[in-house]
PDB file of C-alpha atoms in Angstrom:
ATOM      1  CA  MET A1337     130.880 -83.058  54.342  1.00  0.00           C
ATOM      2  CA  PHE A1338     127.609 -81.764  52.773  1.00  0.00           C
ATOM      3  CA  SER A1339     128.983 -78.512  51.028  1.00  0.00           C
ATOM      4  CA  ALA A1340     127.985 -77.373  47.610  1.00  0.00           C
ATOM      5  CA  PRO A1341     130.374 -77.908  44.697  1.00  0.00           C
ATOM      6  CA  ASN A1342     133.712 -75.540  45.091  1.00  0.00           C
ATOM      7  CA  SER A1343     136.540 -75.933  42.756  1.00  0.00           C
ATOM      8  CA  GLU A1344     138.751 -74.253  45.347  1.00  0.00           C
ATOM      9  CA  THR A1345     138.026 -77.168  47.937  1.00  0.00           C
ATOM     10  CA  ALA A1346     137.633 -80.078  45.463  1.00  0.00           C
ATOM     11  CA  CYS A1347     139.845 -82.973  45.659  1.00  0.00           C
ATOM     12  CA  GLY A1348     140.843 -83.097  42.151  1.00  0.00           C
ATOM     13  CA  MET A1349     142.575 -85.875  40.204  1.00  0.00           C
ATOM     14  CA  PHE A1350     146.084 -87.246  40.953  1.00  0.00           C
ATOM     15  CA  THR A1351     146.120 -85.202  44.074  1.00  0.00           C
ATOM     16  CA  LEU A1352     147.594 -86.473  47.440  1.00  0.00           C
ATOM     17  CA  PRO A1353     144.127 -86.925  48.786  1.00  0.00           C
ATOM     18  CA  HIS A1354     143.167 -88.858  45.754  1.00  0.00           C
ATOM     19  CA  ILE A1355     146.223 -91.026  45.879  1.00  0.00           C
ATOM     20  CA  ILE A1356     145.706 -91.842  49.346  1.00  0.00           C
ATOM     21  CA  SER A1357     142.075 -92.553  48.978  1.00  0.00           C
ATOM     22  CA  LEU A1358     142.959 -94.944  46.024  1.00  0.00           C
ATOM     23  CA  ILE A1359     145.534 -96.908  48.038  1.00  0.00           C
ATOM     24  CA  LEU A1360     143.166 -97.270  50.770  1.00  0.00           C
ATOM     25  CA  CYS A1361     140.411 -98.547  48.379  1.00  0.00           C
ATOM     26  CA  VAL A1362     142.690-100.940  46.564  1.00  0.00           C
ATOM     27  CA  GLY A1363     143.757-102.321  49.962  1.00  0.00           C
ATOM     28  CA  ALA A1364     140.289-102.570  51.184  1.00  0.00           C
ATOM     29  CA  ILE A1365     139.431-104.634  47.940  1.00  0.00           C
ATOM     30  CA  ILE A1366     142.376-106.881  48.541  1.00  0.00           C
ATOM     31  CA  LEU A1367     141.641-107.530  52.246  1.00  0.00           C
ATOM     32  CA  CYS A1368     137.687-107.944  51.597  1.00  0.00           C
ATOM     33  CA  VAL A1369     138.412-110.420  48.789  1.00  0.00           C
ATOM     34  CA  TYR A1370     140.850-112.420  50.767  1.00  0.00           C
ATOM     35  CA  LEU A1371     138.355-112.429  53.962  1.00  0.00           C
ATOM     36  CA  SER A1372     135.584-113.560  51.569  1.00  0.00           C
ATOM     37  CA  ARG A1373     137.525-116.363  49.964  1.00  0.00           C
ATOM     38  CA  SER A1374     135.688-119.256  51.706  1.00  0.00           C
ATOM     39  CA  ILE A1375     132.065-117.610  52.046  1.00  0.00           C
ATOM     40  CA  SER A1376     129.172-119.672  50.799  1.00  0.00           C
ATOM     41  CA  GLU A1377     126.877-118.895  47.910  1.00  0.00           C
ATOM     42  CA  LYS A1378     124.237-117.847  50.538  1.00  0.00           C
ATOM     43  CA  THR A1379     126.536-115.442  52.069  1.00  0.00           C
ATOM     44  CA  LEU A1380     127.396-113.825  48.868  1.00  0.00           C
ATOM     45  CA  LEU A1381     123.771-113.526  47.971  1.00  0.00           C
ATOM     46  CA  LEU A1382     123.278-111.689  51.291  1.00  0.00           C
ATOM     47  CA  ILE A1383     126.228-109.229  50.686  1.00  0.00           C
ATOM     48  CA  THR A1384     124.695-108.587  47.104  1.00  0.00           C
ATOM     49  CA  ARG A1385     121.427-107.814  48.606  1.00  0.00           C
ATOM     50  CA  ILE A1386     122.824-105.675  51.555  1.00  0.00           C
ATOM     51  CA  MET A1387     124.870-103.836  48.816  1.00  0.00           C
ATOM     52  CA  CYS A1388     121.806-103.359  46.566  1.00  0.00           C
ATOM     53  CA  ILE A1389     119.602-101.759  49.388  1.00  0.00           C
ATOM     54  CA  VAL A1390     122.461 -99.782  50.495  1.00  0.00           C
ATOM     55  CA  TYR A1391     123.291 -98.254  47.216  1.00  0.00           C
ATOM     56  CA  ILE A1392     119.748 -97.571  46.217  1.00  0.00           C
ATOM     57  CA  LEU A1393     119.087 -95.678  49.332  1.00  0.00           C
ATOM     58  CA  TRP A1394     122.434 -93.992  48.760  1.00  0.00           C
ATOM     59  CA  GLU A1395     121.428 -92.976  45.292  1.00  0.00           C
ATOM     60  CA  VAL A1396     118.350 -91.650  46.453  1.00  0.00           C
ATOM     61  CA  CYS A1397     120.130 -89.317  49.082  1.00  0.00           C
ATOM     62  CA  LYS A1398     122.499 -88.105  46.158  1.00  0.00           C
ATOM     63  CA  ILE A1399     119.552 -87.141  44.090  1.00  0.00           C
ATOM     64  CA  ILE A1400     117.955 -85.224  46.893  1.00  0.00           C
ATOM     65  CA  PHE A1401     121.362 -83.369  47.587  1.00  0.00           C
ATOM     66  CA  LYS A1402     121.536 -82.404  43.987  1.00  0.00           C
ATOM     67  CA  PHE A1403     118.100 -80.832  44.020  1.00  0.00           C
ATOM     68  CA  ILE A1404     118.937 -79.250  47.411  1.00  0.00           C
ATOM     69  CA  ILE A1405     122.019 -77.654  46.027  1.00  0.00           C
ATOM     70  CA  GLY A1406     120.048 -76.557  42.677  1.00  0.00           C
ATOM     71  CA  ASP A1407     121.779 -79.055  40.395  1.00  0.00           C
ATOM     72  CA  THR A1408     118.733 -80.443  38.624  1.00  0.00           C
ATOM     73  CA  TYR A1409     120.140 -81.238  35.249  1.00  0.00           C
ATOM     74  CA  LEU A1410     118.966 -84.609  34.122  1.00  0.00           C
ATOM     75  CA  ASP A1411     122.419 -86.138  33.338  1.00  0.00           C
ATOM     76  CA  HIS A1412     123.825 -85.174  36.701  1.00  0.00           C
ATOM     77  CA  TRP A1413     121.306 -86.934  38.844  1.00  0.00           C
ATOM     78  CA  VAL A1414     119.529 -89.790  36.811  1.00  0.00           C
ATOM     79  CA  PRO A1415     121.552 -92.818  37.399  1.00  0.00           C
ATOM     80  CA  LEU A1416     122.316 -93.645  33.562  1.00  0.00           C
ATOM     81  CA  TYR A1417     126.076 -93.996  33.280  1.00  0.00           C
ATOM     82  CA  TYR A1418     128.131 -97.087  32.750  1.00  0.00           C
ATOM     83  CA  CYS A1419     128.907 -97.568  36.632  1.00  0.00           C
ATOM     84  CA  SER A1420     125.395 -96.798  37.340  1.00  0.00           C
ATOM     85  CA  LEU A1421     124.423 -99.988  35.688  1.00  0.00           C
ATOM     86  CA  PHE A1422     125.989-101.683  38.771  1.00  0.00           C
ATOM     87  CA  ILE A1423     122.778-100.631  40.663  1.00  0.00           C
ATOM     88  CA  TYR A1424     120.755-102.495  38.147  1.00  0.00           C
ATOM     89  CA  ALA A1425     122.917-105.436  38.265  1.00  0.00           C
ATOM     90  CA  LEU A1426     122.517-105.575  41.958  1.00  0.00           C
ATOM     91  CA  ILE A1427     118.709-105.724  41.555  1.00  0.00           C
ATOM     92  CA  PHE A1428     118.912-108.470  39.046  1.00  0.00           C
ATOM     93  CA  LEU A1429     121.556-110.490  41.179  1.00  0.00           C
ATOM     94  CA  SER A1430     119.581-109.976  44.396  1.00  0.00           C
ATOM     95  CA  PHE A1431     116.080-110.861  43.167  1.00  0.00           C
ATOM     96  CA  GLY A1432     116.048-112.055  39.442  1.00  0.00           C
ATOM     97  CA  ARG A1433     116.290-115.559  38.225  1.00  0.00           C
ATOM     98  CA  GLY A1434     117.088-117.178  35.022  1.00  0.00           C
ATOM     99  CA  ARG A1435     118.008-115.040  32.264  1.00  0.00           C
ATOM    100  CA  VAL A1436     117.429-111.878  34.259  1.00  0.00           C
ATOM    101  CA  TYR A1437     119.860-113.238  36.840  1.00  0.00           C
ATOM    102  CA  LYS A1438     122.330-114.020  34.177  1.00  0.00           C
ATOM    103  CA  LEU A1439     122.185-110.525  32.800  1.00  0.00           C
ATOM    104  CA  GLY A1440     123.177-108.999  36.121  1.00  0.00           C
ATOM    105  CA  GLU A1441     125.793-111.714  36.557  1.00  0.00           C
ATOM    106  CA  ALA A1442     127.368-110.994  33.061  1.00  0.00           C
ATOM    107  CA  PHE A1443     127.678-107.408  33.887  1.00  0.00           C
ATOM    108  CA  ALA A1444     128.986-108.011  37.385  1.00  0.00           C
ATOM    109  CA  CYS A1445     131.846-110.405  35.998  1.00  0.00           C
ATOM    110  CA  GLY A1446     132.469-108.725  32.760  1.00  0.00           C
ATOM    111  CA  GLY A1447     131.996-104.944  33.388  1.00  0.00           C
ATOM    112  CA  CYS A1448     132.521-104.235  37.026  1.00  0.00           C
ATOM    113  CA  ILE A1449     136.032-104.948  37.505  1.00  0.00           C
ATOM    114  CA  VAL A1450     137.660-102.700  34.896  1.00  0.00           C
ATOM    115  CA  SER A1451     135.305 -99.934  35.046  1.00  0.00           C
ATOM    116  CA  GLY A1452     135.403 -99.680  38.766  1.00  0.00           C
ATOM    117  CA  LEU A1453     139.178 -99.721  38.929  1.00  0.00           C
ATOM    118  CA  ALA A1454     139.161 -97.122  35.866  1.00  0.00           C
ATOM    119  CA  TYR A1455     136.991 -94.809  38.168  1.00  0.00           C
ATOM    120  CA  LEU A1456     139.416 -95.165  41.297  1.00  0.00           C
ATOM    121  CA  ILE A1457     142.209 -94.238  39.011  1.00  0.00           C
ATOM    122  CA  ILE A1458     140.554 -91.557  37.082  1.00  0.00           C
ATOM    123  CA  PRO A1459     137.581 -90.120  39.114  1.00  0.00           C
ATOM    124  CA  ALA A1460     136.084 -87.877  36.485  1.00  0.00           C
ATOM    125  CA  THR A1461     133.026 -86.933  38.481  1.00  0.00           C
ATOM    126  CA  SER A1462     132.631 -86.408  42.380  1.00  0.00           C
ATOM    127  CA  LEU A1463     136.281 -85.799  43.273  1.00  0.00           C
ATOM    128  CA  MET A1464     136.442 -83.034  40.722  1.00  0.00           C
ATOM    129  CA  ASP A1465     133.685 -81.184  42.385  1.00  0.00           C
ATOM    130  CA  PHE A1466     133.956 -81.797  46.164  1.00  0.00           C
ATOM    131  CA  PRO A1467     136.701 -82.696  48.683  1.00  0.00           C
ATOM    132  CA  VAL A1468     137.782 -85.983  49.372  1.00  0.00           C
ATOM    133  CA  TYR A1469     135.740 -86.167  52.666  1.00  0.00           C
ATOM    134  CA  HIS A1470     132.662 -85.080  51.249  1.00  0.00           C
ATOM    135  CA  PHE A1471     129.779 -87.811  51.127  1.00  0.00           C
ATOM    136  CA  LEU A1472     129.601 -87.853  47.490  1.00  0.00           C
ATOM    137  CA  SER A1473     133.250 -88.407  47.191  1.00  0.00           C
ATOM    138  CA  ILE A1474     133.061 -91.152  49.782  1.00  0.00           C
ATOM    139  CA  HIS A1475     130.162 -92.767  48.093  1.00  0.00           C
ATOM    140  CA  SER A1476     131.829 -92.745  44.718  1.00  0.00           C
ATOM    141  CA  MET A1477     135.022 -94.365  46.123  1.00  0.00           C
ATOM    142  CA  LEU A1478     132.936 -96.887  48.079  1.00  0.00           C
ATOM    143  CA  PHE A1479     130.865 -97.684  45.180  1.00  0.00           C
ATOM    144  CA  HIS A1480     133.280 -98.273  42.781  1.00  0.00           C
ATOM    145  CA  SER A1481     135.357-100.314  45.145  1.00  0.00           C
ATOM    146  CA  SER A1482     132.510-102.622  45.504  1.00  0.00           C
ATOM    147  CA  MET A1483     131.930-102.958  41.913  1.00  0.00           C
ATOM    148  CA  VAL A1484     135.622-104.324  41.841  1.00  0.00           C
ATOM    149  CA  TYR A1485     135.161-106.508  44.795  1.00  0.00           C
ATOM    150  CA  LEU A1486     131.592-107.974  43.670  1.00  0.00           C
ATOM    151  CA  GLY A1487     132.919-108.626  40.223  1.00  0.00           C
ATOM    152  CA  ILE A1488     135.989-110.638  41.773  1.00  0.00           C
ATOM    153  CA  MET A1489     133.705-112.594  44.085  1.00  0.00           C
ATOM    154  CA  TYR A1490     131.224-113.617  41.270  1.00  0.00           C
ATOM    155  CA  ILE A1491     133.862-114.851  39.093  1.00  0.00           C
ATOM    156  CA  TYR A1492     135.973-116.720  41.862  1.00  0.00           C
ATOM    157  CA  LYS A1493     132.721-118.376  43.537  1.00  0.00           C
ATOM    158  CA  HIS A1494     130.799-119.118  40.415  1.00  0.00           C
ATOM    159  CA  ARG A1495     133.729-119.903  38.142  1.00  0.00           C
ATOM    160  CA  VAL A1496     132.646-117.626  35.488  1.00  0.00           C
ATOM    161  CA  GLY A1497     134.884-117.884  32.400  1.00  0.00           C
ATOM    162  CA  LEU A1498     133.122-115.199  30.381  1.00  0.00           C
ATOM    163  CA  ASN A1499     132.326-117.152  27.275  1.00  0.00           C
ATOM    164  CA  LYS A1500     130.400-116.417  24.346  1.00  0.00           C
ATOM    165  CA  LYS A1501     127.008-116.711  26.055  1.00  0.00           C
ATOM    166  CA  ASP A1502     128.211-114.562  28.978  1.00  0.00           C
ATOM    167  CA  TYR A1503     129.168-111.907  26.317  1.00  0.00           C
ATOM    168  CA  CYS A1504     125.694-112.281  24.809  1.00  0.00           C
ATOM    169  CA  TYR A1505     124.480-111.477  28.112  1.00  0.00           C
ATOM    170  CA  TYR A1506     126.708-108.588  28.883  1.00  0.00           C
ATOM    171  CA  SER A1507     126.114-106.824  25.351  1.00  0.00           C
ATOM    172  CA  VAL A1508     122.207-107.079  25.736  1.00  0.00           C
ATOM    173  CA  PHE A1509     122.548-105.640  29.153  1.00  0.00           C
ATOM    174  CA  VAL A1510     124.867-102.877  28.423  1.00  0.00           C
ATOM    175  CA  GLY A1511     123.471-102.453  24.851  1.00  0.00           C
ATOM    176  CA  ALA A1512     119.906-101.803  26.141  1.00  0.00           C
ATOM    177  CA  PHE A1513     121.053 -98.759  28.303  1.00  0.00           C
ATOM    178  CA  LEU A1514     123.118 -97.549  25.469  1.00  0.00           C
ATOM    179  CA  LEU A1515     120.337 -97.276  23.136  1.00  0.00           C
ATOM    180  CA  LEU A1516     118.239 -95.830  25.838  1.00  0.00           C
ATOM    181  CA  SER A1517     120.930 -93.101  26.406  1.00  0.00           C
ATOM    182  CA  LEU A1518     121.081 -92.354  22.595  1.00  0.00           C
ATOM    183  CA  ILE A1519     117.350 -91.767  22.365  1.00  0.00           C
ATOM    184  CA  LEU A1520     117.540 -89.727  25.653  1.00  0.00           C
ATOM    185  CA  ASN A1521     120.548 -87.802  24.517  1.00  0.00           C
ATOM    186  CA  SER A1522     118.931 -86.836  21.229  1.00  0.00           C
ATOM    187  CA  ALA A1523     115.692 -86.055  22.288  1.00  0.00           C
ATOM    188  CA  LEU A1524     116.683 -84.069  25.546  1.00  0.00           C
ATOM    189  CA  ASN A1525     120.099 -82.725  24.785  1.00  0.00           C
ATOM    190  CA  GLN A1526     121.837 -84.933  27.607  1.00  0.00           C
ATOM    191  CA  ASN A1527     124.828 -86.571  27.822  1.00  0.00           C
ATOM    192  CA  PHE A1528     123.902 -90.123  29.465  1.00  0.00           C
ATOM    193  CA  MET A1529     126.460 -92.744  29.489  1.00  0.00           C
ATOM    194  CA  ILE A1530     128.982 -89.927  28.514  1.00  0.00           C
ATOM    195  CA  ILE A1531     128.681 -90.970  25.039  1.00  0.00           C
ATOM    196  CA  LYS A1532     127.930 -87.521  23.672  1.00  0.00           C
ATOM    197  CA  ASN A1533     131.146 -85.763  25.085  1.00  0.00           C
ATOM    198  CA  PRO A1534     133.871 -86.879  27.686  1.00  0.00           C
ATOM    199  CA  VAL A1535     133.421 -85.277  31.227  1.00  0.00           C
ATOM    200  CA  ASN A1536     136.857 -84.365  32.790  1.00  0.00           C
ATOM    201  CA  ILE A1537     138.698 -87.319  31.054  1.00  0.00           C
ATOM    202  CA  PRO A1538     142.443 -86.350  30.900  1.00  0.00           C
ATOM    203  CA  ILE A1539     143.161 -87.651  27.547  1.00  0.00           C
ATOM    204  CA  ASP A1540     143.865 -85.139  24.814  1.00  0.00           C
ATOM    205  CA  PHE A1541     143.241 -86.970  21.640  1.00  0.00           C
ATOM    206  CA  VAL A1542     139.798 -88.090  23.094  1.00  0.00           C
ATOM    207  CA  ASN A1543     138.704 -84.431  23.740  1.00  0.00           C
ATOM    208  CA  LYS A1544     139.969 -83.476  20.432  1.00  0.00           C
ATOM    209  CA  ILE A1545     137.942 -86.267  18.718  1.00  0.00           C
ATOM    210  CA  ALA A1546     134.970 -85.175  20.741  1.00  0.00           C
ATOM    211  CA  SER A1547     135.364 -81.613  19.571  1.00  0.00           C
ATOM    212  CA  SER A1548     136.069 -82.040  16.030  1.00  0.00           C
ATOM    213  CA  LEU A1549     134.145 -85.274  15.123  1.00  0.00           C
ATOM    214  CA  PRO A1550     131.465 -85.905  17.898  1.00  0.00           C
ATOM    215  CA  TRP A1551     129.764 -88.662  15.872  1.00  0.00           C
ATOM    216  CA  LEU A1552     133.194 -90.518  15.832  1.00  0.00           C
ATOM    217  CA  TYR A1553     133.675 -90.056  19.701  1.00  0.00           C
ATOM    218  CA  THR A1554     129.967 -91.376  20.312  1.00  0.00           C
ATOM    219  CA  VAL A1555     130.773 -94.543  18.203  1.00  0.00           C
ATOM    220  CA  MET A1556     134.208 -94.924  19.925  1.00  0.00           C
ATOM    221  CA  ALA A1557     132.472 -94.766  23.424  1.00  0.00           C
ATOM    222  CA  ILE A1558     129.698 -97.245  22.649  1.00  0.00           C
ATOM    223  CA  LEU A1559     132.465 -99.746  21.108  1.00  0.00           C
ATOM    224  CA  LEU A1560     134.366 -99.212  24.149  1.00  0.00           C
ATOM    225  CA  TYR A1561     131.582-100.001  26.512  1.00  0.00           C
ATOM    226  CA  LEU A1562     130.718-102.973  24.675  1.00  0.00           C
ATOM    227  CA  THR A1563     134.070-104.577  24.530  1.00  0.00           C
ATOM    228  CA  VAL A1564     136.969-103.300  26.512  1.00  0.00           C
ATOM    229  CA  PRO A1565     135.598-104.145  30.140  1.00  0.00           C
ATOM    230  CA  PHE A1566     134.592-107.615  29.398  1.00  0.00           C
ATOM    231  CA  PHE A1567     137.526-108.710  27.218  1.00  0.00           C
ATOM    232  CA  ALA A1568     140.103-107.057  29.388  1.00  0.00           C
ATOM    233  CA  VAL A1569     138.780-109.239  32.430  1.00  0.00           C
ATOM    234  CA  LYS A1570     138.562-112.184  29.875  1.00  0.00           C
ATOM    235  CA  LEU A1571     142.295-111.565  28.995  1.00  0.00           C
ATOM    236  CA  ALA A1572     143.202-111.346  32.430  1.00  0.00           C
ATOM    237  CA  LEU A1573     141.486-114.656  33.245  1.00  0.00           C
ATOM    238  CA  PHE A1574     143.384-116.319  30.458  1.00  0.00           C
ATOM    239  CA  ILE A1575     146.620-115.119  31.754  1.00  0.00           C
ATOM    240  CA  ILE A1576     146.100-116.290  35.224  1.00  0.00           C
ATOM    241  CA  LYS A1577     144.792-119.601  34.067  1.00  0.00           C
ATOM    242  CA  ARG A1578     147.985-120.068  31.926  1.00  0.00           C
ATOM    243  CA  PHE A1579     150.366-118.970  34.858  1.00  0.00           C
ATOM    244  CA  LYS A1580     148.530-121.519  37.142  1.00  0.00           C
ATOM    245  CA  ASN A1581     148.929-124.361  34.397  1.00  0.00           C
ATOM    246  CA  LYS A1582     152.652-123.486  34.214  1.00  0.00           C
ATOM    247  CA  HIS A1583     153.241-123.829  37.982  1.00  0.00           C
ATOM    248  CA  ILE A1584     151.182-127.070  38.025  1.00  0.00           C
TER     249      ILE A1584
END
């Protein structure tokens, strides 16, 4: 459960253990959303704060483990990836007010659902290096499941429609981290936010673009982060609304 990376024992992508863990995580998300459908705003805030504390502590444990096994590369332990932004969003939601709170809410509603599901389907990091029962693999699957769950709950409880103002908050929140990542990647030769090159992404044309035209890959990755997660959820909400109106 706390072993060093080993390609021979790694879970891998689209393997039986991965598929089983994916099914369990999706089932848990559906069950938790169903059981939480009637909770109060106060309870939702409490859940958010518990997640905030738990995942910050877990992130610290993850960093300590990386150093213990000798993996001290900055972009392997610094929480500066798209999904890592969930931690900062949790802080903003738990303790922020006004515009700071809205920044966290915009990311929770507009960024968490798609990115969380994308990782559960394509676990490009922990499961590629560790067995499914490793604490880093368990952390990754629970972390991204929590992203999906909390994103759905904030949309449902707060009736967030993802309008233009929400997108402004979302783009400012994500854009700030993208700008920081661009600076650090250039200055320190890192791959924060995975905008310098793809990591274990099983899409051939993306890997070909990254190897032949790295600047184009960076532009594409930035545009993807700034648009796809937000507008995919917005489209889903639009379809659900139309479906409901037809039935009414």
